[in-house]
Amino acid sequence: MAGYSGTPLPKKLGIKPDHVVAFVNAPEDFTAAVAPLPDGVIVHAELPKAGSLDVIVFFTKSVAELRTRFPSLAKRLKPDGGL
């Protein structure tokens, strides 16, 4: 694949072992594209109703949705950035 760095996508996204992550509005094939995930990773297909997350990957097609949803998504991230 042209331009591919060889770095696995989970590493590029900051996903580490035992992280809790959400793929919000992800395309159907995204979970397969990000596989394999590190051991112990818990994946939510959408934002869970409660709890903090280590990583949120948010897909949107509009700036308006990004502006509307980003503040609430950011509040759901663990303060230490999942370190």
mmCIF file of C-alpha atoms in Angstrom:
data_model
loop_
_atom_site.group_PDB
_atom_site.id
_atom_site.type_symbol
_atom_site.label_atom_id
_atom_site.label_comp_id
_atom_site.label_asym_id
_atom_site.label_seq_id
_atom_site.Cartn_x
_atom_site.Cartn_y
_atom_site.Cartn_z
ATOM 1 C CA MET A 1 0.000 0.000 0.000
ATOM 2 C CA ALA A 2 1.546 3.307 -1.074
ATOM 3 C CA GLY A 3 2.430 5.645 1.761
ATOM 4 C CA TYR A 4 1.829 3.034 4.465
ATOM 5 C CA SER A 5 4.237 3.601 7.347
ATOM 6 C CA GLY A 6 4.106 0.093 8.754
ATOM 7 C CA THR A 7 2.906 1.409 12.130
ATOM 8 C CA PRO A 8 -0.227 -0.494 13.194
ATOM 9 C CA LEU A 9 -3.391 1.609 13.246
ATOM 10 C CA PRO A 10 -4.142 0.915 16.947
ATOM 11 C CA LYS A 11 -0.739 2.366 17.858
ATOM 12 C CA LYS A 12 -1.346 5.430 15.668
ATOM 13 C CA LEU A 13 -4.657 5.958 17.490
ATOM 14 C CA GLY A 14 -3.055 5.548 20.921
ATOM 15 C CA ILE A 15 -4.904 2.335 21.759
ATOM 16 C CA LYS A 16 -2.999 0.324 24.359
ATOM 17 C CA PRO A 17 -3.621 -2.953 26.202
ATOM 18 C CA ASP A 18 -6.649 -2.894 28.533
ATOM 19 C CA HIS A 19 -7.966 0.400 27.132
ATOM 20 C CA VAL A 20 -11.673 1.092 26.871
ATOM 21 C CA VAL A 21 -12.439 2.629 23.476
ATOM 22 C CA ALA A 22 -15.461 3.786 21.498
ATOM 23 C CA PHE A 23 -15.757 3.969 17.728
ATOM 24 C CA VAL A 24 -18.561 6.509 17.332
ATOM 25 C CA ASN A 25 -20.346 6.599 13.944
ATOM 26 C CA ALA A 26 -17.653 4.312 12.520
ATOM 27 C CA PRO A 27 -18.089 2.781 9.082
ATOM 28 C CA GLU A 28 -19.029 -0.906 9.087
ATOM 29 C CA ASP A 29 -15.542 -2.070 8.164
ATOM 30 C CA PHE A 30 -13.639 0.093 10.668
ATOM 31 C CA THR A 31 -13.365 -2.548 13.398
ATOM 32 C CA ALA A 32 -11.783 -4.925 10.888
ATOM 33 C CA ALA A 33 -9.456 -2.159 9.663
ATOM 34 C CA VAL A 34 -8.154 -1.475 13.167
ATOM 35 C CA ALA A 35 -7.641 -5.180 14.014
ATOM 36 C CA PRO A 36 -5.822 -6.721 15.674
ATOM 37 C CA LEU A 37 -6.285 -4.701 18.848
ATOM 38 C CA PRO A 38 -3.960 -5.036 21.841
ATOM 39 C CA ASP A 39 -4.889 -7.549 24.547
ATOM 40 C CA GLY A 40 -7.726 -6.650 26.876
ATOM 41 C CA VAL A 41 -9.130 -3.779 24.800
ATOM 42 C CA ILE A 42 -12.855 -3.269 25.283
ATOM 43 C CA VAL A 43 -14.583 -1.781 22.236
ATOM 44 C CA HIS A 44 -17.935 0.009 22.213
ATOM 45 C CA ALA A 45 -19.566 0.521 18.826
ATOM 46 C CA GLU A 46 -21.148 3.700 20.165
ATOM 47 C CA LEU A 47 -20.598 5.880 23.201
ATOM 48 C CA PRO A 48 -21.638 3.986 26.353
ATOM 49 C CA LYS A 49 -24.160 5.737 28.605
ATOM 50 C CA ALA A 50 -21.684 6.084 31.468
ATOM 51 C CA GLY A 51 -18.001 5.772 32.267
ATOM 52 C CA SER A 52 -14.747 7.231 31.071
ATOM 53 C CA LEU A 53 -12.929 6.061 27.984
ATOM 54 C CA ASP A 54 -9.265 5.948 27.061
ATOM 55 C CA VAL A 55 -9.805 6.599 23.345
ATOM 56 C CA ILE A 56 -12.753 7.854 21.302
ATOM 57 C CA VAL A 57 -12.587 7.661 17.525
ATOM 58 C CA PHE A 58 -15.392 9.882 16.216
ATOM 59 C CA PHE A 59 -16.496 9.865 12.586
ATOM 60 C CA THR A 60 -18.588 12.704 11.204
ATOM 61 C CA LYS A 61 -19.453 14.149 7.835
ATOM 62 C CA SER A 62 -20.097 17.699 8.980
ATOM 63 C CA VAL A 63 -18.375 20.475 10.866
ATOM 64 C CA ALA A 64 -21.701 21.258 12.515
ATOM 65 C CA GLU A 65 -21.903 17.778 14.067
ATOM 66 C CA LEU A 66 -18.262 17.984 15.123
ATOM 67 C CA ARG A 67 -18.877 21.308 16.869
ATOM 68 C CA THR A 68 -22.021 19.989 18.533
ATOM 69 C CA ARG A 69 -20.713 16.643 19.755
ATOM 70 C CA PHE A 70 -17.011 17.223 20.396
ATOM 71 C CA PRO A 71 -17.354 18.953 23.798
ATOM 72 C CA SER A 72 -19.435 16.114 25.270
ATOM 73 C CA LEU A 73 -17.139 13.471 23.773
ATOM 74 C CA ALA A 74 -14.050 15.186 25.169
ATOM 75 C CA LYS A 75 -15.586 15.189 28.656
ATOM 76 C CA ARG A 76 -15.856 11.392 28.497
ATOM 77 C CA LEU A 77 -12.107 10.895 28.046
ATOM 78 C CA LYS A 78 -10.020 9.935 31.061
ATOM 79 C CA PRO A 79 -8.145 13.017 32.325
ATOM 80 C CA ASP A 80 -4.763 11.292 32.113
ATOM 81 C CA GLY A 81 -5.271 10.427 28.470
ATOM 82 C CA GLY A 82 -5.354 6.732 29.291
ATOM 83 C CA LEU A 83 -1.688 6.622 30.305
#
